[in-house]
Tab-separated table of C-alpha atoms in Angstrom:
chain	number	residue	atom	x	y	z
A	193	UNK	CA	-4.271	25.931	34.112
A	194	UNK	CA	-7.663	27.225	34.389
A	195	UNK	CA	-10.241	26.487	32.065
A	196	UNK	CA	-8.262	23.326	30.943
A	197	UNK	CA	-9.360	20.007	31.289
A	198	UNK	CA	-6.958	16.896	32.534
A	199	UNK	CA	-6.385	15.646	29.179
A	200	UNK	CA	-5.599	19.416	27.745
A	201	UNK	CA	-2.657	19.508	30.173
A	202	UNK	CA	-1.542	15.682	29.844
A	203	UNK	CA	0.572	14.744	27.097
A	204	UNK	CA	-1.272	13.426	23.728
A	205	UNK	CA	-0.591	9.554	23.101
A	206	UNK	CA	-0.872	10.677	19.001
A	207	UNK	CA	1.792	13.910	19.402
A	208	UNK	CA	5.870	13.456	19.332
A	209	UNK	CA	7.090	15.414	22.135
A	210	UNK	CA	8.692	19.163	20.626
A	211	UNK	CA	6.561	18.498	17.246
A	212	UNK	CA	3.108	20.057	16.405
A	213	UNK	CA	-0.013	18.039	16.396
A	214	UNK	CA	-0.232	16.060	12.868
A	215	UNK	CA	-3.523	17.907	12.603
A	216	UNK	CA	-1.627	21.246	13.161
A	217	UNK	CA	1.426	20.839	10.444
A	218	UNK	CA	0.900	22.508	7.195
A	219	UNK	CA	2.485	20.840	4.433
A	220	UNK	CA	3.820	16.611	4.086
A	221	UNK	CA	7.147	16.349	2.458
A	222	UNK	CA	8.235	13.341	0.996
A	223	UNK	CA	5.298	11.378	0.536
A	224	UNK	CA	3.709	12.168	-2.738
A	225	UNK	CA	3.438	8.712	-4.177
A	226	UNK	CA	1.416	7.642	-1.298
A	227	UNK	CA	-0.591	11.217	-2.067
A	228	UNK	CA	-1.278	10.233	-5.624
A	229	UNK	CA	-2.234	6.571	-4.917
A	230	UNK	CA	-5.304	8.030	-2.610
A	231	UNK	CA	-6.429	10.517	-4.870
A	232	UNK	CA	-6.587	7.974	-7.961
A	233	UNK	CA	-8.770	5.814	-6.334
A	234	UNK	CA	-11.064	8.510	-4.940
A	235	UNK	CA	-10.637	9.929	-8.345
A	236	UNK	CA	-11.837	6.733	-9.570
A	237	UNK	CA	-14.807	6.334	-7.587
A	238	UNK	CA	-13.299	2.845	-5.695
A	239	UNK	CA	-12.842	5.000	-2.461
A	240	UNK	CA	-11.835	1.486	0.033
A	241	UNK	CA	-13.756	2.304	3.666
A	242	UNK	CA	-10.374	1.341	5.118
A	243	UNK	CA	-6.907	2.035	4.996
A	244	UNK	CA	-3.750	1.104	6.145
A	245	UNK	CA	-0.891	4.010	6.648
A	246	UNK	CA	2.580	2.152	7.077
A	247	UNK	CA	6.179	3.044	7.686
A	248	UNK	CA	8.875	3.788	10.164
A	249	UNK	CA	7.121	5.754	12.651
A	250	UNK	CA	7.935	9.849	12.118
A	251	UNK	CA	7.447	9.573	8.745
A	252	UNK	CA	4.211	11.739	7.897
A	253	UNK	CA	1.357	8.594	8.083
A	254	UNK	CA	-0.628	10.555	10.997
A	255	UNK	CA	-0.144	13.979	8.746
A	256	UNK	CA	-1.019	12.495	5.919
A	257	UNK	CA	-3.995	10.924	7.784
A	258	UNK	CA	-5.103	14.277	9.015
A	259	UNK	CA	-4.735	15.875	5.387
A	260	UNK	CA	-6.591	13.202	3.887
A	261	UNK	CA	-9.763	13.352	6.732
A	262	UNK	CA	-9.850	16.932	6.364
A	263	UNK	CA	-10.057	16.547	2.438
A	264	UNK	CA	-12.719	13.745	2.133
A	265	UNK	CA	-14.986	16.149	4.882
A	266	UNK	CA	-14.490	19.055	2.835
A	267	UNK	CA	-15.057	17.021	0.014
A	268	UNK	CA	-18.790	15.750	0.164
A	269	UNK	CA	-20.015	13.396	-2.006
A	270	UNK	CA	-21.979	14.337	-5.202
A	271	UNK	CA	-23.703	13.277	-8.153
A	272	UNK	CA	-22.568	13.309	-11.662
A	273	UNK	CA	-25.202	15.819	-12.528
A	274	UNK	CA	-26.377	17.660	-15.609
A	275	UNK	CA	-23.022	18.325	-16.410
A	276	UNK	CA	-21.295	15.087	-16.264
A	277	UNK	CA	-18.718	14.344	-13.310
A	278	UNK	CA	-16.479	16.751	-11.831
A	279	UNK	CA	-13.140	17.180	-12.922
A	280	UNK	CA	-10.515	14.440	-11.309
A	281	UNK	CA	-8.808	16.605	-8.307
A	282	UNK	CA	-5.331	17.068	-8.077
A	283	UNK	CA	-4.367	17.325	-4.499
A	284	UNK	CA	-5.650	16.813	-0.897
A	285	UNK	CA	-5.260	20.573	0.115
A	286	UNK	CA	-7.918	22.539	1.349
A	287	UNK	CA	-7.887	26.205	2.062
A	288	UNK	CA	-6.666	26.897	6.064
A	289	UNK	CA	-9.853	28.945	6.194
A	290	UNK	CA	-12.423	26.387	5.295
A	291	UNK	CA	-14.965	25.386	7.789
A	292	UNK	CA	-14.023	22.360	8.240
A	293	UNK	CA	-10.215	23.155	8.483
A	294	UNK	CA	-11.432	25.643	11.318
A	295	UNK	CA	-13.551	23.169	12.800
A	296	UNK	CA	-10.506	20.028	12.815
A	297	UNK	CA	-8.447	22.533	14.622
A	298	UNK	CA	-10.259	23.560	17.362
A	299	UNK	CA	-10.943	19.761	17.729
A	300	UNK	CA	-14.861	20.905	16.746
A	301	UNK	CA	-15.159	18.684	13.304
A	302	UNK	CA	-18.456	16.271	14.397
A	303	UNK	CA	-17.808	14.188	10.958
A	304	UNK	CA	-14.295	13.371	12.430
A	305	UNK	CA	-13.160	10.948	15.313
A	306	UNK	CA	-10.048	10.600	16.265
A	307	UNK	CA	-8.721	7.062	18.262
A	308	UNK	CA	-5.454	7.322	20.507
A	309	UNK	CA	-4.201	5.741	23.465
A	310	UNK	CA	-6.462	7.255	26.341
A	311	UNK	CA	-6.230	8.306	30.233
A	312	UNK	CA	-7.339	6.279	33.200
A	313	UNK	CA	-9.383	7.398	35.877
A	314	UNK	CA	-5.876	8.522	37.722
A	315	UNK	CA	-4.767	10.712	34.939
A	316	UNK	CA	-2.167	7.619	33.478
A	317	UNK	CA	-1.783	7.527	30.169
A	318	UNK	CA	-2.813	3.651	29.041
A	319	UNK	CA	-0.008	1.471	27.335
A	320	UNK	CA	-2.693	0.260	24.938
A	321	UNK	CA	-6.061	1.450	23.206
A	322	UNK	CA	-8.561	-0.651	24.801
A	323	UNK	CA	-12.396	-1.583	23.980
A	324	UNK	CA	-14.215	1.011	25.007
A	325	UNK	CA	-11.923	3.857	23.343
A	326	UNK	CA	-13.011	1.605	20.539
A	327	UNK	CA	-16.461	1.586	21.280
A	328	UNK	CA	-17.113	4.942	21.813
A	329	UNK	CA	-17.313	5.182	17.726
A	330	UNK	CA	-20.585	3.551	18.411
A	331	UNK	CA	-22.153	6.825	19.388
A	332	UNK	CA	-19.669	8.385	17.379
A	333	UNK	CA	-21.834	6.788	14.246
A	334	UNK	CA	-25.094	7.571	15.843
A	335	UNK	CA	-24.381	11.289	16.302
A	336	UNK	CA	-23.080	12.017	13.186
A	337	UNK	CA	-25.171	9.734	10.874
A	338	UNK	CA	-28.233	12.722	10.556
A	339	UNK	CA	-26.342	15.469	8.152
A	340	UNK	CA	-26.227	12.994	5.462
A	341	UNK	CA	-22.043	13.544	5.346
A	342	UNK	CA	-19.151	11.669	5.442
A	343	UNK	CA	-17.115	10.342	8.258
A	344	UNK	CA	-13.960	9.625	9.225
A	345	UNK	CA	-12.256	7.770	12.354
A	346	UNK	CA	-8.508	7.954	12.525
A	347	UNK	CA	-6.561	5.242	14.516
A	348	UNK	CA	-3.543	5.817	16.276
A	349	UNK	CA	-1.253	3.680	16.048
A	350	UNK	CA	-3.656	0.559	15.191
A	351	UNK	CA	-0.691	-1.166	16.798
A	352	UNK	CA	-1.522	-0.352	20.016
A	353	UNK	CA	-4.836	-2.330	20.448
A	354	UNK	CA	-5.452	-4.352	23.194
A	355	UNK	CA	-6.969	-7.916	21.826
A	356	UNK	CA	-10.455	-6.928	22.542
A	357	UNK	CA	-10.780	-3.299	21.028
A	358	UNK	CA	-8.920	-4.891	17.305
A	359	UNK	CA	-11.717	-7.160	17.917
A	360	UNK	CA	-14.294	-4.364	18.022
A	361	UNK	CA	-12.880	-2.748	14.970
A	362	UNK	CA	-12.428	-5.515	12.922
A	363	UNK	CA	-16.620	-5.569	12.994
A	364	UNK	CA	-16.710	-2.407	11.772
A	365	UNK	CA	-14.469	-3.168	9.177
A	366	UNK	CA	-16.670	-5.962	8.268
A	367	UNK	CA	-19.917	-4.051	8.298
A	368	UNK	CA	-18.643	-0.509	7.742
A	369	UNK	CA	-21.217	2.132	8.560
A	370	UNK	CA	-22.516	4.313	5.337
A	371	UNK	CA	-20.275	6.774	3.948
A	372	UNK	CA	-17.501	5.767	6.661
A	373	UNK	CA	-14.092	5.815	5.700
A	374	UNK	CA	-11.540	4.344	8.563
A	375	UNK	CA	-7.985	5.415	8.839
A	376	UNK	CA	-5.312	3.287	10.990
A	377	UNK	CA	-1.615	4.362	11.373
A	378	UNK	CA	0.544	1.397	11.684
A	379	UNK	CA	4.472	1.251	12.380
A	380	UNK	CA	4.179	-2.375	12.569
A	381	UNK	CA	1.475	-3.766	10.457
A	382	UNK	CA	2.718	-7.502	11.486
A	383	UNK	CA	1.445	-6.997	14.832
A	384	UNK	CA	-2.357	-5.981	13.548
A	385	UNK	CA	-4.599	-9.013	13.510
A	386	UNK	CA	-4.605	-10.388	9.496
A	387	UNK	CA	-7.833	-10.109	9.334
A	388	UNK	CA	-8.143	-6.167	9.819
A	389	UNK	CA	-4.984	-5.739	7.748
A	390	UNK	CA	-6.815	-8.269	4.671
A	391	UNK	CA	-10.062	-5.629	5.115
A	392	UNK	CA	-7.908	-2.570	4.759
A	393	UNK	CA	-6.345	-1.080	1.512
A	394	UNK	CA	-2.538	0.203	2.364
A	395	UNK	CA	-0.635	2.961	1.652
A	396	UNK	CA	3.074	2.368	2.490
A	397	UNK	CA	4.812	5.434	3.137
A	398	UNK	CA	8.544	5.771	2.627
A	399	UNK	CA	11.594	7.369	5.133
A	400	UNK	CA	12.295	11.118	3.963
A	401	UNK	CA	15.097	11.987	1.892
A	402	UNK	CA	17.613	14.229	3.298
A	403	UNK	CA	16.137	17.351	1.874
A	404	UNK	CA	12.886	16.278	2.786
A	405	UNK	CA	13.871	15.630	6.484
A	406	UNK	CA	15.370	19.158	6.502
A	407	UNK	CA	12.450	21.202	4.599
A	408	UNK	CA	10.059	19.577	7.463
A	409	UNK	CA	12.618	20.532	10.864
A	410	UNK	CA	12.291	23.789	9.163
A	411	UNK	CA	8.405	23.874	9.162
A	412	UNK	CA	8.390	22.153	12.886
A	413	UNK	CA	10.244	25.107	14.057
A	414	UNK	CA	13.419	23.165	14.893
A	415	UNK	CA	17.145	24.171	15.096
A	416	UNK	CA	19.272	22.283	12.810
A	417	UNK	CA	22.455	21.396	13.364
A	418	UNK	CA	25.889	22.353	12.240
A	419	UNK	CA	26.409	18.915	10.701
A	420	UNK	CA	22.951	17.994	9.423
A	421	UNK	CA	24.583	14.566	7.869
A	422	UNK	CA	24.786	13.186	11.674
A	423	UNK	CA	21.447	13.752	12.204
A	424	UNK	CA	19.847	12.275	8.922
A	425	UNK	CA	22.127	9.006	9.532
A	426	UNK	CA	21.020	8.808	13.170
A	427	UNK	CA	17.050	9.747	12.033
A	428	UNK	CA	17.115	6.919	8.925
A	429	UNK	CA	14.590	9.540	7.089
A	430	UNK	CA	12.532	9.869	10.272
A	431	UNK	CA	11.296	13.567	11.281
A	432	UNK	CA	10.119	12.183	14.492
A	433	UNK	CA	13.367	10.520	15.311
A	434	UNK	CA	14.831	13.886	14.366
A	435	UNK	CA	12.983	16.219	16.483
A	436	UNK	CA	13.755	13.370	19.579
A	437	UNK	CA	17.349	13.314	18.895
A	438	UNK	CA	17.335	17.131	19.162
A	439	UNK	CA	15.110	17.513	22.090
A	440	UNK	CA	17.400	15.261	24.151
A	441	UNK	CA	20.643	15.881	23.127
A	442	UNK	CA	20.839	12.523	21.099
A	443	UNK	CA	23.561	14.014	18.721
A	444	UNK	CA	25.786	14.548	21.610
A	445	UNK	CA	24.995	11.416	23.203
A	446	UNK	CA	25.934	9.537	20.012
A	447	UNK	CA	29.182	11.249	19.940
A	448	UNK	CA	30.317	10.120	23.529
A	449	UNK	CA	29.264	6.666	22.402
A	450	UNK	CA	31.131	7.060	19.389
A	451	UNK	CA	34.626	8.581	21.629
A	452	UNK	CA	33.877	5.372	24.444
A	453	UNK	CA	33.729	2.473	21.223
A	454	UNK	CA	36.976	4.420	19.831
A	455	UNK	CA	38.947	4.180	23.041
A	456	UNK	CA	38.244	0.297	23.083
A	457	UNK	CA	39.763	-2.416	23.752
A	458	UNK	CA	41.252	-0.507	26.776
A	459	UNK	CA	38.191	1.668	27.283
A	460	UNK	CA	37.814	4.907	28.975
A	461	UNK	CA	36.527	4.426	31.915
A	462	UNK	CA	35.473	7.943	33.469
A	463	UNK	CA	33.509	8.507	30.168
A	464	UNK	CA	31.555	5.079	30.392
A	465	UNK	CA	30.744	6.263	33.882
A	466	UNK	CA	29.921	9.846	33.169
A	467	UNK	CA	27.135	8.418	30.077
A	468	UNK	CA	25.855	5.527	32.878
A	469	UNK	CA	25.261	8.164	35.619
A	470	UNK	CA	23.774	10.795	33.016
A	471	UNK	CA	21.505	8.047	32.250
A	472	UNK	CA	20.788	7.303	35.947
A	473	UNK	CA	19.346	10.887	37.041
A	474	UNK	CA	16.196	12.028	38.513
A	475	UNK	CA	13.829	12.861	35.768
A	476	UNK	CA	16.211	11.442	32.935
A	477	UNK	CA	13.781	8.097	31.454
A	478	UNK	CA	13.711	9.359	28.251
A	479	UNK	CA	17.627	10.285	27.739
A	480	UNK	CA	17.824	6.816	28.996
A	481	UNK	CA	15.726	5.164	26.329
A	482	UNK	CA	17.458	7.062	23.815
A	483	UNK	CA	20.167	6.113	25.177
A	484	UNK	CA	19.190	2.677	24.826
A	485	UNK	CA	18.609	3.097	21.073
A	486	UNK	CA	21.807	4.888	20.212
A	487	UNK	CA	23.524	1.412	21.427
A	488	UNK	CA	21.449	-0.650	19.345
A	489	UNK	CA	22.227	1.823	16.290
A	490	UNK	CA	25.833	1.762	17.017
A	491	UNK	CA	26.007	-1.924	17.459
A	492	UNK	CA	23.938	-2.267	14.279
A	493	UNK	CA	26.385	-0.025	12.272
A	494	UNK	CA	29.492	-1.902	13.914
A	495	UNK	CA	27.725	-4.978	11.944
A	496	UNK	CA	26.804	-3.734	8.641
A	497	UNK	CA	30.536	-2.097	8.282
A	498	UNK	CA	31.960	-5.728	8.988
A	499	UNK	CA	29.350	-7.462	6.692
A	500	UNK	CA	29.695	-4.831	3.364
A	501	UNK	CA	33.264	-4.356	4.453
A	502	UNK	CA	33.140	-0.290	4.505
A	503	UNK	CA	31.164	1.780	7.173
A	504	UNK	CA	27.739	3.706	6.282
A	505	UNK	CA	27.596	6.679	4.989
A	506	UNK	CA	27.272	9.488	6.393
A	507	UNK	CA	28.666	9.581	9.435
A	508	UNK	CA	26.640	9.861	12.047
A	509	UNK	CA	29.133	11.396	14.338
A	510	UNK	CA	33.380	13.039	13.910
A	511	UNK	CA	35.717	10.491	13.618
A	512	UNK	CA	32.904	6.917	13.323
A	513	UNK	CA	34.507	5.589	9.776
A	514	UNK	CA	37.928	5.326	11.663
A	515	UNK	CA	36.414	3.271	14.667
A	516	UNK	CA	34.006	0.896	12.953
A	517	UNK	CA	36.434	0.414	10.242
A	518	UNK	CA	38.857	-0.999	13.148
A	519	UNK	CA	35.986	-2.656	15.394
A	520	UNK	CA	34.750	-4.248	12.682
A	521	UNK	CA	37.020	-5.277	9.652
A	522	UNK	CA	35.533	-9.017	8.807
A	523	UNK	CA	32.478	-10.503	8.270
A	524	UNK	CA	33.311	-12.466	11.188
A	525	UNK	CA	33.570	-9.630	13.110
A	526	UNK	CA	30.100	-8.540	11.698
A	527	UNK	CA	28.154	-11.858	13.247
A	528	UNK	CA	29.973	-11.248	16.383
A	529	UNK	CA	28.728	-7.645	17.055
A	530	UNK	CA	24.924	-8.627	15.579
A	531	UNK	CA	24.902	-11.677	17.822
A	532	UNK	CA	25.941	-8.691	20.831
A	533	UNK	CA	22.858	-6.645	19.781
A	534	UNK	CA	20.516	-9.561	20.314
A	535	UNK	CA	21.900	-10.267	23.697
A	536	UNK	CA	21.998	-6.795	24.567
A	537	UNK	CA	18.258	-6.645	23.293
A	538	UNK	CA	17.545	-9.546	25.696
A	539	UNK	CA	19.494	-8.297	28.607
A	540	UNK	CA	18.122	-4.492	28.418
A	541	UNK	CA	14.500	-6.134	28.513
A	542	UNK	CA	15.088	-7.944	31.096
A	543	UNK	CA	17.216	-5.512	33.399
A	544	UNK	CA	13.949	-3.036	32.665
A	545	UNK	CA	11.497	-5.852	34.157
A	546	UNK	CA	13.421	-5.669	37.293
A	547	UNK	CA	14.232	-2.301	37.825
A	548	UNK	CA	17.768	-2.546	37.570
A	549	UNK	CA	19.178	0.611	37.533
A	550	UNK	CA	19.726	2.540	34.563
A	551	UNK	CA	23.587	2.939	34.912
A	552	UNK	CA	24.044	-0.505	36.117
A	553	UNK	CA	22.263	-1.356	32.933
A	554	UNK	CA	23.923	0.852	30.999
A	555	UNK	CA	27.884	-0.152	32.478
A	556	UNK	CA	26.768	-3.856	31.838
A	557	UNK	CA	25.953	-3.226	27.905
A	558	UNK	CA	29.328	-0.863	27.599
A	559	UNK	CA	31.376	-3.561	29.167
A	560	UNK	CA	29.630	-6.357	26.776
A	561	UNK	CA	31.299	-3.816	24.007
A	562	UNK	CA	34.494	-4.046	25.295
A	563	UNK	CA	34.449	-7.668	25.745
A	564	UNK	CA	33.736	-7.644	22.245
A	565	UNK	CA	36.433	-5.301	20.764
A	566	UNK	CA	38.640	-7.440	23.064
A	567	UNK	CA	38.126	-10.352	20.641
């Protein structure tokens, strides 16, 4: 559109598809402890210059990430004073028409950087922040070290560093600039280097409860569904997982998977087709990822049934008890299906290096499952 730059109309690397911007959502359900646990050490005066937000990813870290930048640069710091030191505070909100909560929206905050996965000279999204999205902060510092204020950088995910740029940040987490405080967002904290995750204090966020998960589909502006169960078994306490099963159709996708493991041993074939060419269509890459998923979550549900000898609860689709409960009876049954999901894991990878195509793929894996139930 006019008046919009490339990256305005692009997708954002830090933004689930359907969901508003972390910056953009108004309240964090579900997360309190990891609320509390910032504000006693600011409270406390032992403010770390860098933290670690973990978790499943669709949690809340980048909200609460947002909340907490927007607080500390509303915040500024101050002296004890004639009158002692202020009272402890209670919570990181700040009024939606303070300055600086104007300013963080419109993307206008100078005491505020914000670190994502960037675009190439071609307009292509990168598959990893690299060294000079990292040192960019440099001037970053420099521009923003003359009002005196704080700053803050947010990261994410941290996860997605390229060698180089963790290398970049881990010197700023060694020497920290003055009144810097550095925020990194990681799903997978085993795949940061140890030495940025040793100079880091963490705050481990947890899935959301059901009620939770629902209170924040309301805020996003989603639809729920009529059975609300399915989706908190298929989202494990995840609002981004959520909002992607419901943008794609995952509910309904489950289900068919669900109908095609019930019909097994004999299998019905013009369903298994009809999934495998929906998941072969133009434009259809990320109903075939899903797709992807949804086996893995089947295959690891068809394994915990067998191993605690009844299925998960809820459901996550009509009529699943009744088919894992007969797929999977034994624990022997249960190291049979987990030893499927790590071939499957291998063969997917692999059939994605090639370029073999989706349904292929996809027919492949479902016959693997019958093979399986077979046994």
């Amino acid at each position: 559109m006019k008046g919009k730059t490339v990256d305005e109309d692009l997708p954002r690397a830090d933004q689930a598809p359907g969901a508003p911007h972390p910056r953009e959502t108004e309240q964090l359900f579900g997360q309190e402890d990891a609320e509390t646990a910032f504000l006693t050490a600011f409270n406390s005066d032992r403010l770390h210059h860098g933290w670690l937000l973990t978790g499943p990813q669709g949690i809340g870290k980048a909200t609460l990430a947002w909340r907490i930048a927007q607080f500390l640069l509303a915040t500024p710091p101050t002296d004890d004073g004639l009158f002692g030191a202020p009272p402890p505070v209670e919570t990181l909100d700040i009024p939606p028409d303070h300055p600086v909560a104007h300013r963080i929206q419109a993307l206008a905050e100078p005491g505020l950087a914000a670190i994502s996965r960037s675009y190439n000279d071609k307009a292509k999204l990168r598959s990893q922040i690299v060294v000079d999205d990292i040192r960019a902060l440099n001037r970053f510092f420099g521009l923003s070290a003359t009002d005196g204020g704080r700053r803050v950088v947010i990261v994410d995910a941290a996860d997605d560093m390229n060698t180089s740029a963790a290398n970049a940040l881990l010197k700023m987490l060694e020497e920290p600039p003055a009144r810097t405080t550095l925020l990194l967002i990681s799903h997978q904290p085993s795949r940061l280097l140890p030495t940025i995750r040793s100079r880091c204090r963490t705050l481990r966020l947890s899935p959301l409860t059901p009620d939770d998960m629902q209170s924040a589909l309301i805020q996003s502006g989603a639809e729920l569904p009529n059975n609300p169960d399915h989706l908190a078994a298929l989202a494990a306490g995840s609002v981004g997982a959520a909002l992607r099963l419901l943008n794609l159709g995952g509910l309904q996708i489950y289900a068919e998977l669900v109908q095609i493991l019930a019909s097994m041993p004999r299998l019905d074939r013009p369903r298994a087709m009809a999934l495998a060419e929906a998941a072969a269509q133009r434009g259809a890459s990320d109903k075939f990822e899903l797709l992807l998923t949804l086996i893995d979550v089947a295959l690891a549900r068809l394994a915990r049934t067998g191993a605690i000898g009844t299925p998960p609860a809820p459901e996550a689709a009509s009529d699943e008890a009744d088919m894992l409960n007969r797929l999977s009876p034994t624990p022997q049954a249960a190291r049979v299906w987990a030893d499927l999901a790590a071939e499957v894991t291998a063969r997917v990878r692999h059939g994605q290096a090639v370029n073999l195509d989706p349904a292929a793929l996809v027919l492949d894996t479902v016959f693997k499952m019958q093979t399986t139930a077979s046994r």
